[in-house]
Coordinates of N, CA and C in Angstrom, one line a residue:
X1425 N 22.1 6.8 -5.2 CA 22.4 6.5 -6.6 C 22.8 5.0 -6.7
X1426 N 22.5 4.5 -8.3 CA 22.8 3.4 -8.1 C 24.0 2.9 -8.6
X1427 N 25.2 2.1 -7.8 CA 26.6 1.7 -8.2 C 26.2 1.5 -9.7
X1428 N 27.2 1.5 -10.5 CA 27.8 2.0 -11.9 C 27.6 0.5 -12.4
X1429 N 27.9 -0.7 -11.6 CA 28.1 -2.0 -12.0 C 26.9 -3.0 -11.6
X1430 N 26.0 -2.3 -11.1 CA 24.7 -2.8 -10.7 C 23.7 -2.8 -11.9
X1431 N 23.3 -3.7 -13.0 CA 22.4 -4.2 -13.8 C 21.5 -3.6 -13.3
X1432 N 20.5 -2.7 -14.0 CA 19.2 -2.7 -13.7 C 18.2 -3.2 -15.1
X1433 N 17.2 -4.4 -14.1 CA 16.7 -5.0 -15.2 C 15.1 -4.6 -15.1
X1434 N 14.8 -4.5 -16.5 CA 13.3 -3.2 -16.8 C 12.2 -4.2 -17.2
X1435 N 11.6 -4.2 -16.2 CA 9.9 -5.1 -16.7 C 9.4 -3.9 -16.9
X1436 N 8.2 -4.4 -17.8 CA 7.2 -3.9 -18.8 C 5.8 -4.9 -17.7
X1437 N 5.0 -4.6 -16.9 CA 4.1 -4.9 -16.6 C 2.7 -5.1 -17.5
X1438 N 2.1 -5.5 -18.5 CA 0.8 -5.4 -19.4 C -0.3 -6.0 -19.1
X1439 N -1.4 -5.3 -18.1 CA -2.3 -6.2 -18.0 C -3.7 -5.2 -17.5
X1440 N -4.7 -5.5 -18.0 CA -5.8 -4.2 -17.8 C -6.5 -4.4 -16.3
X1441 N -5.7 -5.4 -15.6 CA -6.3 -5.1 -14.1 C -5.3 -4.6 -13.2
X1442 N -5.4 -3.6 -12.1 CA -3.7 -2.9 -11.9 C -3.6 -3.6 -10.8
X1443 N -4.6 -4.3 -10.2 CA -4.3 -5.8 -9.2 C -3.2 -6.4 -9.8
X1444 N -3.7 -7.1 -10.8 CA -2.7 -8.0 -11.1 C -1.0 -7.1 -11.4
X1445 N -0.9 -6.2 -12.0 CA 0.4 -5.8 -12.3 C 1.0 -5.3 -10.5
X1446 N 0.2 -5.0 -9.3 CA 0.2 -4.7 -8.0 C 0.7 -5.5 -7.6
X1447 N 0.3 -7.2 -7.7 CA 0.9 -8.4 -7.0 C 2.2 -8.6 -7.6
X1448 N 2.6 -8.7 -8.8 CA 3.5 -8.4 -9.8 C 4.5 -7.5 -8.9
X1449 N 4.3 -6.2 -9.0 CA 5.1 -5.4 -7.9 C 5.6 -5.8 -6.8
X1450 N 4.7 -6.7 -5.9 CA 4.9 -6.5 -4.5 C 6.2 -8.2 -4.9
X1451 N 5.7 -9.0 -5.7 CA 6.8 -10.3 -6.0 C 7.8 -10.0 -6.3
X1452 N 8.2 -8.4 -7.0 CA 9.7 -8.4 -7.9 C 10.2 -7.8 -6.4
X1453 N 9.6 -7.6 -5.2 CA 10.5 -6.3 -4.7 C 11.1 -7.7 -3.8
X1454 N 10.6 -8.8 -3.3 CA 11.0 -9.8 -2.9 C 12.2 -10.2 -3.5
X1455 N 12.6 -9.8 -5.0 CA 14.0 -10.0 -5.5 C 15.1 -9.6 -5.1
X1456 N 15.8 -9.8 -4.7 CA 17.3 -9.2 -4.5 C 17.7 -8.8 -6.5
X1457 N 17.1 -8.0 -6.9 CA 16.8 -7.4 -8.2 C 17.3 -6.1 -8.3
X1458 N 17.8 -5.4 -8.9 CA 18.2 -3.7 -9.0 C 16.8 -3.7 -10.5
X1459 N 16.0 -3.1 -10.1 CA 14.9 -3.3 -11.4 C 13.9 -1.8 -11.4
X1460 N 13.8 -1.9 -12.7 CA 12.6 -0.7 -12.7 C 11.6 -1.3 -13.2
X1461 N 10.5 -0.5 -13.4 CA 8.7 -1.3 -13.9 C 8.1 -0.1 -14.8
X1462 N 7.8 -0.7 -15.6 CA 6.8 -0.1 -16.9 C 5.4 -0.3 -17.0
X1463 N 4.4 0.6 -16.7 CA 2.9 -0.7 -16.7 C 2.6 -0.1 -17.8
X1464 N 1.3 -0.7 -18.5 CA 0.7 -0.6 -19.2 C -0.6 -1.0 -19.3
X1465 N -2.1 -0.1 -19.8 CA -3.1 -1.6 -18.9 C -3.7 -1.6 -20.7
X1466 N -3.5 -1.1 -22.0 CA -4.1 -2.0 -22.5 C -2.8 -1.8 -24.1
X1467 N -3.3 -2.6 -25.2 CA -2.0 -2.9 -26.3 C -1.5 -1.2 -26.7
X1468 N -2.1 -0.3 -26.9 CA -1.7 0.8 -27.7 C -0.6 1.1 -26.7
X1469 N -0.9 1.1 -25.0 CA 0.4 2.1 -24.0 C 1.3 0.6 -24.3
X1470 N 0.7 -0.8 -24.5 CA 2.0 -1.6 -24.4 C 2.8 -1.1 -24.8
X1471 N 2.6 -1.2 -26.7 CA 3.6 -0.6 -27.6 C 4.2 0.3 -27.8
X1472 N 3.5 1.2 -26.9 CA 4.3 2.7 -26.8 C 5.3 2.5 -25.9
X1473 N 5.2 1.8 -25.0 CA 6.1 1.9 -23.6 C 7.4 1.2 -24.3
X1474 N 6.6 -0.5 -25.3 CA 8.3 -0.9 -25.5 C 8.9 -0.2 -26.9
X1475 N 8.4 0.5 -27.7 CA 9.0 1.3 -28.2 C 9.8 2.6 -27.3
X1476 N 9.3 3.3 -26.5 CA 10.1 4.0 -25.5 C 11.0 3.5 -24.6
X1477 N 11.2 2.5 -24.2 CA 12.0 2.4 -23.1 C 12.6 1.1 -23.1
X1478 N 13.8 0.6 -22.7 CA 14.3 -0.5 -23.0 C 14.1 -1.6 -22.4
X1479 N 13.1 -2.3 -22.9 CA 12.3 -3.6 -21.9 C 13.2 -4.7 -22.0
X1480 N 13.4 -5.2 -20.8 CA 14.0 -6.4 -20.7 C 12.9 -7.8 -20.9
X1481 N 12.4 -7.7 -19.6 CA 11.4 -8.5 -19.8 C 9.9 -7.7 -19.4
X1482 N 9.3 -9.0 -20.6 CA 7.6 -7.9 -20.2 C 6.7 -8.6 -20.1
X1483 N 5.9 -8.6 -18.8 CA 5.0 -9.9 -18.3 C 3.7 -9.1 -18.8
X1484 N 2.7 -9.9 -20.4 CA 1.7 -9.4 -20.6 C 0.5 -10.2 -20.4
X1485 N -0.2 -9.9 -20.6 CA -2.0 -10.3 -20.6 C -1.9 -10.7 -22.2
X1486 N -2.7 -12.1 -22.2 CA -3.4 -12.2 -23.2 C -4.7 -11.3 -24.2
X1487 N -5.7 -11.0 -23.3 CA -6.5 -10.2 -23.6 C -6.7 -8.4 -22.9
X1488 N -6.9 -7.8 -24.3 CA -7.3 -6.1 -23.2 C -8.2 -5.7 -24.1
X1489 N -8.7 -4.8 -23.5 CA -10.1 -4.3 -23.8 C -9.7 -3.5 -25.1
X1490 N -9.0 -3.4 -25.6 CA -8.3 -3.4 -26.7 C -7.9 -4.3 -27.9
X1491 N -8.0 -5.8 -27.4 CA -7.1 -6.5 -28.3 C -6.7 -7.7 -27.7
X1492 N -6.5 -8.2 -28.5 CA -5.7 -9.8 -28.0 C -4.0 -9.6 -28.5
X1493 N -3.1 -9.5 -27.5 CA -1.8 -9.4 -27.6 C -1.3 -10.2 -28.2
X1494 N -1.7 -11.4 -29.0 CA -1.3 -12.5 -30.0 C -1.2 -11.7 -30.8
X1495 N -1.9 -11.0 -31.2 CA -1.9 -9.8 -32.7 C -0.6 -8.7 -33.0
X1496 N 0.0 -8.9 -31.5 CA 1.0 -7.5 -31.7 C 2.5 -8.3 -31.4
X1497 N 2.3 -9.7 -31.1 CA 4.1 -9.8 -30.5 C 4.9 -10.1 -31.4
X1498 N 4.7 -10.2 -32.9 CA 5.1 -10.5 -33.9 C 5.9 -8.9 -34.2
X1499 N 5.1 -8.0 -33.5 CA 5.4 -6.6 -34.0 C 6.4 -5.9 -32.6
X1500 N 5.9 -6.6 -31.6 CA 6.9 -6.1 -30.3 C 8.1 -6.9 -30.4
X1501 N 8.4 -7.8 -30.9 CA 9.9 -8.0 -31.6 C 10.8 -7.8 -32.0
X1502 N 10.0 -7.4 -33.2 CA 10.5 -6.6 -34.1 C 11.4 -5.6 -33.5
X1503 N 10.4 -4.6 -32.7 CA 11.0 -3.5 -32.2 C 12.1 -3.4 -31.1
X1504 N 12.0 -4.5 -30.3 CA 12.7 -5.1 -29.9 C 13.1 -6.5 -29.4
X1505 N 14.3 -7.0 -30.2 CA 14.1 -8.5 -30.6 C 14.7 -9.1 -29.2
X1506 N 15.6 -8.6 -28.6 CA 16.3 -8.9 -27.2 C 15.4 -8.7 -25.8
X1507 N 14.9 -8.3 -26.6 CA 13.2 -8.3 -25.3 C 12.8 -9.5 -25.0
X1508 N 12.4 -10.3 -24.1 CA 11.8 -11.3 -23.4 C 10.4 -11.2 -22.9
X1509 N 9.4 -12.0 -23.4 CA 8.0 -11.7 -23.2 C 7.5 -12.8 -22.5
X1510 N 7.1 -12.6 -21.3 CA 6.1 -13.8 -20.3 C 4.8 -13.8 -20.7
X1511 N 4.1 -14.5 -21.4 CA 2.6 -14.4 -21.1 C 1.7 -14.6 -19.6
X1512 N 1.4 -13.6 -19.2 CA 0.4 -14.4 -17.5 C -0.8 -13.8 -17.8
X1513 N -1.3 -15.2 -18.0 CA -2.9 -15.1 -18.7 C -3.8 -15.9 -17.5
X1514 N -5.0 -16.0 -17.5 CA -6.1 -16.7 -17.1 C -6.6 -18.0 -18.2
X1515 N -6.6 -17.4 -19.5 CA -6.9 -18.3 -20.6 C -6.1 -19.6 -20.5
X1516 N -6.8 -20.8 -21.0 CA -6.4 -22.0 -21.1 C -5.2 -22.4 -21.4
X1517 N -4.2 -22.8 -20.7 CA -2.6 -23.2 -21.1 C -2.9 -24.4 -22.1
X1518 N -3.6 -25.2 -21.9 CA -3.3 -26.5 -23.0 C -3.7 -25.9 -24.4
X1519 N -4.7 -25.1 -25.0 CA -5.3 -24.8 -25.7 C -4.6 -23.7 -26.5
X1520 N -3.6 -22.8 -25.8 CA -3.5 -21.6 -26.1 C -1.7 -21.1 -25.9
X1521 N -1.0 -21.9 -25.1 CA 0.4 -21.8 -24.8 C 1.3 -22.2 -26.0
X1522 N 0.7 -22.7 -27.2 CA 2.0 -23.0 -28.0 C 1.9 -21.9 -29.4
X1523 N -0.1 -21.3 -29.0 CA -0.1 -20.5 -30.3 C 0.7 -18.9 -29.6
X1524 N 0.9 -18.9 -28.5 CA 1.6 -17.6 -28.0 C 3.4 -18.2 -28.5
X1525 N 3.6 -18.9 -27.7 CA 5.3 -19.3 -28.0 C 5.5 -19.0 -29.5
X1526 N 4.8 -19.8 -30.4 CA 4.7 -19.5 -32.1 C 4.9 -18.4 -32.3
X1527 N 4.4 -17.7 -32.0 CA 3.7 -16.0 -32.3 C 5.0 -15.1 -31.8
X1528 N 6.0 -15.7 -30.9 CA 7.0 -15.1 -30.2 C 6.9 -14.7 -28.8
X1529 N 6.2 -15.3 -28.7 CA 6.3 -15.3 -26.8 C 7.8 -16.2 -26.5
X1530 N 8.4 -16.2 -25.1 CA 9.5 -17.0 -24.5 C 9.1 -17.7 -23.4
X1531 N 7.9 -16.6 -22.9 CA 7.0 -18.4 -22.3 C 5.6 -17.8 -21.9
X1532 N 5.1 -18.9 -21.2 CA 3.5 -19.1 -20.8 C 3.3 -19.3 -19.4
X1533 N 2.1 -18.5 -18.6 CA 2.0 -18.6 -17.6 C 0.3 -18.5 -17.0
X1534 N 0.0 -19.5 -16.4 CA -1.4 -19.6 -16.1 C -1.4 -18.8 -14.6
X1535 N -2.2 -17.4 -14.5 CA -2.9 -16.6 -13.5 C -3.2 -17.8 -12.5
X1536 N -3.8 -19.1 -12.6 CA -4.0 -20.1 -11.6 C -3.6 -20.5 -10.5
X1537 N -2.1 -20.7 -11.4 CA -0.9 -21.3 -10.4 C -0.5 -20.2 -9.3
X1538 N 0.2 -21.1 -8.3 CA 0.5 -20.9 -7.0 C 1.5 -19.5 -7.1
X1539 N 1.6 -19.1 -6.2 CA 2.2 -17.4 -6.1 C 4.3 -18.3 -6.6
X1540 N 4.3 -19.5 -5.5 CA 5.4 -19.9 -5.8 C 5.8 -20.2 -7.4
X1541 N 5.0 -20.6 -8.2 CA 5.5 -21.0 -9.3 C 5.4 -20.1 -10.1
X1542 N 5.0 -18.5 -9.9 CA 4.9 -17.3 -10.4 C 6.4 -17.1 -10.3
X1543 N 6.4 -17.2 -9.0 CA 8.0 -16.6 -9.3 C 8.7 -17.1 -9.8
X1544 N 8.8 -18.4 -9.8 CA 9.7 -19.5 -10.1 C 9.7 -19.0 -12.1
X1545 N 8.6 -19.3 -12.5 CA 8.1 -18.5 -13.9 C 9.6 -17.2 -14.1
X1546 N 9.5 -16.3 -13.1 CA 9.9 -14.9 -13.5 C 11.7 -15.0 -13.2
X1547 N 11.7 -15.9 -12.5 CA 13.0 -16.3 -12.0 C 14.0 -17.1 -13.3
X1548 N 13.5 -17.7 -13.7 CA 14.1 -18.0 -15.1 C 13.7 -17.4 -16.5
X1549 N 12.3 -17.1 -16.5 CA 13.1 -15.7 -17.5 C 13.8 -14.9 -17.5
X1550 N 14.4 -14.6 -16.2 CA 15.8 -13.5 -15.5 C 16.9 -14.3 -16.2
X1551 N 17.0 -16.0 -15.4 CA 18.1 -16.8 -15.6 C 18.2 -17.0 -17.1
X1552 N 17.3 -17.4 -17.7 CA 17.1 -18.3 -19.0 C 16.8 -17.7 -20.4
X1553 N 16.0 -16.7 -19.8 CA 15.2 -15.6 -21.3 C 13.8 -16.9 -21.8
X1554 N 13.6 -17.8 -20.9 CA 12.5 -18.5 -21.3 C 11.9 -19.4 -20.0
X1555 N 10.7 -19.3 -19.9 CA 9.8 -20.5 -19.0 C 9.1 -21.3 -19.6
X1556 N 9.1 -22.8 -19.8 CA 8.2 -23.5 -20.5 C 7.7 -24.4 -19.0
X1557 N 6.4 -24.3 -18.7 CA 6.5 -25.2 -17.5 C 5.9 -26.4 -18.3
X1558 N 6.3 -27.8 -17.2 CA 5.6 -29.5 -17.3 C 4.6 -29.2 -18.9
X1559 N 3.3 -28.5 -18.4 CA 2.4 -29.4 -19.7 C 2.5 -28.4 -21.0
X1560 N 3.1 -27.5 -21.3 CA 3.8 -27.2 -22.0 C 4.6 -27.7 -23.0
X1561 N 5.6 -28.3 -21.7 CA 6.9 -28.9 -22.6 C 5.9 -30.2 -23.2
X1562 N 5.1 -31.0 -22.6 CA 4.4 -32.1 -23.1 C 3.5 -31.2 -24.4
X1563 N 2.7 -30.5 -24.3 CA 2.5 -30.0 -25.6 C 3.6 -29.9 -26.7
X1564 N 4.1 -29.1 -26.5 CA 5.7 -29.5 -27.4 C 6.1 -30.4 -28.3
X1565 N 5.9 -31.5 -27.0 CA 6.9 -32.9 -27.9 C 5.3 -33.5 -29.0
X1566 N 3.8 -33.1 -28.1 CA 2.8 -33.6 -28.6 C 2.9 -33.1 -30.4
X1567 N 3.6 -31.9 -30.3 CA 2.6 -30.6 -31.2 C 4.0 -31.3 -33.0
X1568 N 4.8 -31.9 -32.6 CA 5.7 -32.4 -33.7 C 5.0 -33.6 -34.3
X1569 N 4.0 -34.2 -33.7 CA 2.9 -35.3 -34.4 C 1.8 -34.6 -34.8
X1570 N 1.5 -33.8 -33.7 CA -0.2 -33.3 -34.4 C 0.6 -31.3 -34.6
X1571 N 0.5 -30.8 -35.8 CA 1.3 -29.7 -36.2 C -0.2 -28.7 -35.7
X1572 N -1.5 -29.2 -35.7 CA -2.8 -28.7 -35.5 C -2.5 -27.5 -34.0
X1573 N -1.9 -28.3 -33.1 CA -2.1 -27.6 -31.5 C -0.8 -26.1 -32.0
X1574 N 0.0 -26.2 -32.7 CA 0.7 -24.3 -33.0 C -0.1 -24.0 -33.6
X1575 N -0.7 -24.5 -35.0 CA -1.5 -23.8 -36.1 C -2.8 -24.5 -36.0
X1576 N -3.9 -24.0 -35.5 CA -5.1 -24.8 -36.2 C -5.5 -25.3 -37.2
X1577 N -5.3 -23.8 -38.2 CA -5.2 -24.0 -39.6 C -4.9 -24.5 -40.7
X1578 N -3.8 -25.1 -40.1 CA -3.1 -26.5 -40.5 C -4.6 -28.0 -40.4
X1579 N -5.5 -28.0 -39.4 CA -6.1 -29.0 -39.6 C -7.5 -28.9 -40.9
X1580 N -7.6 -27.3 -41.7 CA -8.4 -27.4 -42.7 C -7.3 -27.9 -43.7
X1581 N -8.4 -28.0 -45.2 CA -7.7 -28.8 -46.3 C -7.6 -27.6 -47.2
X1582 N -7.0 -27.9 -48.2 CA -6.6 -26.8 -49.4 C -8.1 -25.8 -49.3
X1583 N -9.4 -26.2 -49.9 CA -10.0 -25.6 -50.4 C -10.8 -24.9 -48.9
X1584 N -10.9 -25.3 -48.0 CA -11.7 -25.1 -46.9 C -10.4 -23.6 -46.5
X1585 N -9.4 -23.7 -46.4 CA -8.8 -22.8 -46.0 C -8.7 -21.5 -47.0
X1586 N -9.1 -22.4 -48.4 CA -9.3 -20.8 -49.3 C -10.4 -20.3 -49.1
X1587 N -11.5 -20.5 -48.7 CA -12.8 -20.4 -48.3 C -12.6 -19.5 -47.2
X1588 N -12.2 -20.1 -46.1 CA -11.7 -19.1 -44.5 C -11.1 -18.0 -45.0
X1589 N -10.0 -17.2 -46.0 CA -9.2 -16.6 -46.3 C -10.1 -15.8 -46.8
X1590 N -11.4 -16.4 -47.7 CA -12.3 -15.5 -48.7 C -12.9 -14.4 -47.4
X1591 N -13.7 -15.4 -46.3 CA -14.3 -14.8 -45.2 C -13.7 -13.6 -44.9
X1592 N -12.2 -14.1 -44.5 CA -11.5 -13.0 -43.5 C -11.1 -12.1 -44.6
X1593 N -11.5 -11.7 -45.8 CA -11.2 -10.8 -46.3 C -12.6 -9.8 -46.9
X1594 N -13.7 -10.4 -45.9 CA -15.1 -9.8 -45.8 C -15.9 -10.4 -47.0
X1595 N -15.9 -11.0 -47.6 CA -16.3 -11.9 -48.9 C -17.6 -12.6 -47.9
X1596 N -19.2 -12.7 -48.7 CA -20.3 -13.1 -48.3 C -20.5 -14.9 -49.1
X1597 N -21.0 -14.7 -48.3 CA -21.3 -16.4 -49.2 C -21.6 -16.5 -50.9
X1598 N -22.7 -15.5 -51.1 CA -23.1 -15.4 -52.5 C -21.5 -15.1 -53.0
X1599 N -21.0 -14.3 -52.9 CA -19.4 -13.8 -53.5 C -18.4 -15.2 -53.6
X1600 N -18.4 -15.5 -52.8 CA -17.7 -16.7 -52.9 C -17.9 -17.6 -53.9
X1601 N -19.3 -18.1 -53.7 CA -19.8 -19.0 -54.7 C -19.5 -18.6 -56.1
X1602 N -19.3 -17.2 -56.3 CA -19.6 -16.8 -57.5 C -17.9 -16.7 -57.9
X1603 N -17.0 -16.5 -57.1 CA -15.7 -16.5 -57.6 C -15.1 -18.2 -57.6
X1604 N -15.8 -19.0 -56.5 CA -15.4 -20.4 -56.9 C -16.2 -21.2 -57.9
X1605 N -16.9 -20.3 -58.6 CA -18.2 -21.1 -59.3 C -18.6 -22.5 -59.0
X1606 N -19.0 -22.1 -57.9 CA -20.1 -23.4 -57.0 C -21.1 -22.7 -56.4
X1607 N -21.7 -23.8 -56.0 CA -23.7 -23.7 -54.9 C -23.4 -23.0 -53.8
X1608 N -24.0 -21.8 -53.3 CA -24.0 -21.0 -52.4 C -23.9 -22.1 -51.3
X1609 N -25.0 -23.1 -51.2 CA -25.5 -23.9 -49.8 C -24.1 -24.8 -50.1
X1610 N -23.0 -25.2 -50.9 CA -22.2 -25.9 -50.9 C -21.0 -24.7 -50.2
X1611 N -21.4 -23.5 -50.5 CA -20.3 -23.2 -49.0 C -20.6 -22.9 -48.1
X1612 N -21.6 -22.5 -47.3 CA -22.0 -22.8 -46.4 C -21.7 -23.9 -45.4
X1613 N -21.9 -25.3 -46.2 CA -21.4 -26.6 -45.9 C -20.1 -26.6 -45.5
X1614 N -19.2 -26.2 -46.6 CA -17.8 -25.7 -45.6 C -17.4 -24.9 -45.2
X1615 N -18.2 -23.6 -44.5 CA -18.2 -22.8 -43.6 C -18.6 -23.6 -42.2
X1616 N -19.7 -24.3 -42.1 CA -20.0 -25.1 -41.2 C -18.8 -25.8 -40.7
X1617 N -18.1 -26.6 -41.8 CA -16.9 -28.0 -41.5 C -15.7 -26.6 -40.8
X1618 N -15.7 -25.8 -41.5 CA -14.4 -24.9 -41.1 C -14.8 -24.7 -39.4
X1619 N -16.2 -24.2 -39.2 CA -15.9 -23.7 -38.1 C -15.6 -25.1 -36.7
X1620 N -16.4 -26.1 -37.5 CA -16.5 -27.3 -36.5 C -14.5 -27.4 -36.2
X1621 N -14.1 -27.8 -37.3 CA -12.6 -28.2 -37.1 C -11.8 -27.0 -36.2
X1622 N -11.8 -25.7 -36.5 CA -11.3 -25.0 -35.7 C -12.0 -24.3 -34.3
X1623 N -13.3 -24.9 -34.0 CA -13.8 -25.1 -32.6 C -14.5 -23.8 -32.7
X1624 N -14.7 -22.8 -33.4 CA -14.7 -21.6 -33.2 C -17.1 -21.3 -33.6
X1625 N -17.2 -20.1 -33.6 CA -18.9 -20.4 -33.3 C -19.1 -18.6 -34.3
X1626 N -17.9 -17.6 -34.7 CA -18.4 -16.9 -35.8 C -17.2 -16.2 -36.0
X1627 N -17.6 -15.6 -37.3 CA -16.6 -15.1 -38.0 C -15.4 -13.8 -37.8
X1628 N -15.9 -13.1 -36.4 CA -15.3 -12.6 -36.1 C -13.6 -13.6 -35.3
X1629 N -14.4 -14.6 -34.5 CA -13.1 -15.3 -34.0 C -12.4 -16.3 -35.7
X1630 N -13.3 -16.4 -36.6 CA -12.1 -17.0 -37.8 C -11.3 -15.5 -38.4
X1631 N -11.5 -14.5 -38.1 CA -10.8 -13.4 -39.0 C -9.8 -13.5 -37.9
X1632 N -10.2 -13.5 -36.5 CA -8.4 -13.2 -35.2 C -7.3 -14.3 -35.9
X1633 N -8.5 -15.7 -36.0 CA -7.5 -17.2 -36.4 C -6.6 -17.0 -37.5
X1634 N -7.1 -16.0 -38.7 CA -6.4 -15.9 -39.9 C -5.2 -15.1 -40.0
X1635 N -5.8 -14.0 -39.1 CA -4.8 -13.0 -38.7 C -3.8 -13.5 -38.0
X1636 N -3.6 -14.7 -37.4 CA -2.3 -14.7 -35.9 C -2.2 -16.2 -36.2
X1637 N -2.4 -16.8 -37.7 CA -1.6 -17.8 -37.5 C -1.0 -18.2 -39.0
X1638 N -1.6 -16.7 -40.0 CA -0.4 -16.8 -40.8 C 0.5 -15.7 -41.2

């Protein structure tokens, strides 16, 4: 049994390869930690687990064959706001670490890095409730000049972003034209500019962008 005054602290493991949540395992037991583990391999068991059980910290995956977990941490908050959420992704840290923090992540973690700085990562979200590592924090100070790197969205203009909002609400080109009373091929043109500015190549990735960054 375990002494009465011994913390036990409850990861939430989220990731659809059970490798990865396995290496995960074998690093916490290296802890001088009193801890339990929660896995999950895609968003629906995430949510269910931290709605059931009281997650301290929960190291997820960016993507599952389900979903992109950007979509739900706004909602696993909610449900529990004292919860602590690691991102340990593969996906690009410079590109992608400040739209997770935004969204309510406490920090960001690139699958790349060394086993040491994993830990180091998990070791202060224990200590701190947050990991921001080096290029991070330099995105950070970057992201208060260019507001673009949290929100992309921010880099379209008034009318181009009412345009994107028409899309992501399933609206065809002819429809549009006809509710902004303009030339079909004039939105098109700024369908083109929209996608160029926010880097993206179809409309399924501008409906995720619309969804998870307002």
């Amino acid at each position: 049994m375990n002494s009465p005054d011994i913390t036990t602290t409850r990861f939430l493991l989220a990731d659809d390869h059970s490798l990865i949540r396995q290496g995960i395992i074998f690093l916490l037991e290296d802890f001088e930690l009193e801890h339990e583990i929660f896995q999950a391999s895609n968003l629906q068991q995430l949510l269910e687990s931290v709605k059931m059980n009281p997650i301290d910290i929960a190291i997820i995956d960016a993507h599952f064959p389900d979903g992109n977990s950007l979509s739900v941490l706004g909602e696993l908050k909610k449900i529990r706001p004292e919860m602590k959420i690691l991102i340990f992704t593969g996906i690009d840290e410079s590109t992608y670490s400040l739209r997770y923090l935004n969204a309510g992540a406490d920090g960001f973690l690139s699958k790349m890095n060394e086993e040491e700085e994993i830990e180091q990562a998990i070791r202060k979200m224990l200590d701190f409730g947050e990991y921001i590592s080096p290029l991070t924090q330099a995105l950070l100070k970057s992201s208060i000049k260019n507001p673009q790197l949290i929100n992309p969205l921010s880099a379209l203009t008034e009318r181009e972003l009412q345009i994107a909002e028409m899309y992501a609400e399933g609206l065809g080109n002819l429809e549009i034209a006809g509710k902004l009373d303009v030339k079909q091929n004039t939105v098109s043109t700024v369908k083109k500019r929209i996608f160029d500015k926010l880097e993206i190549e179809n409309l399924v990735e501008l409906i995720e962008l619309i969804k998870n960054n307002q």
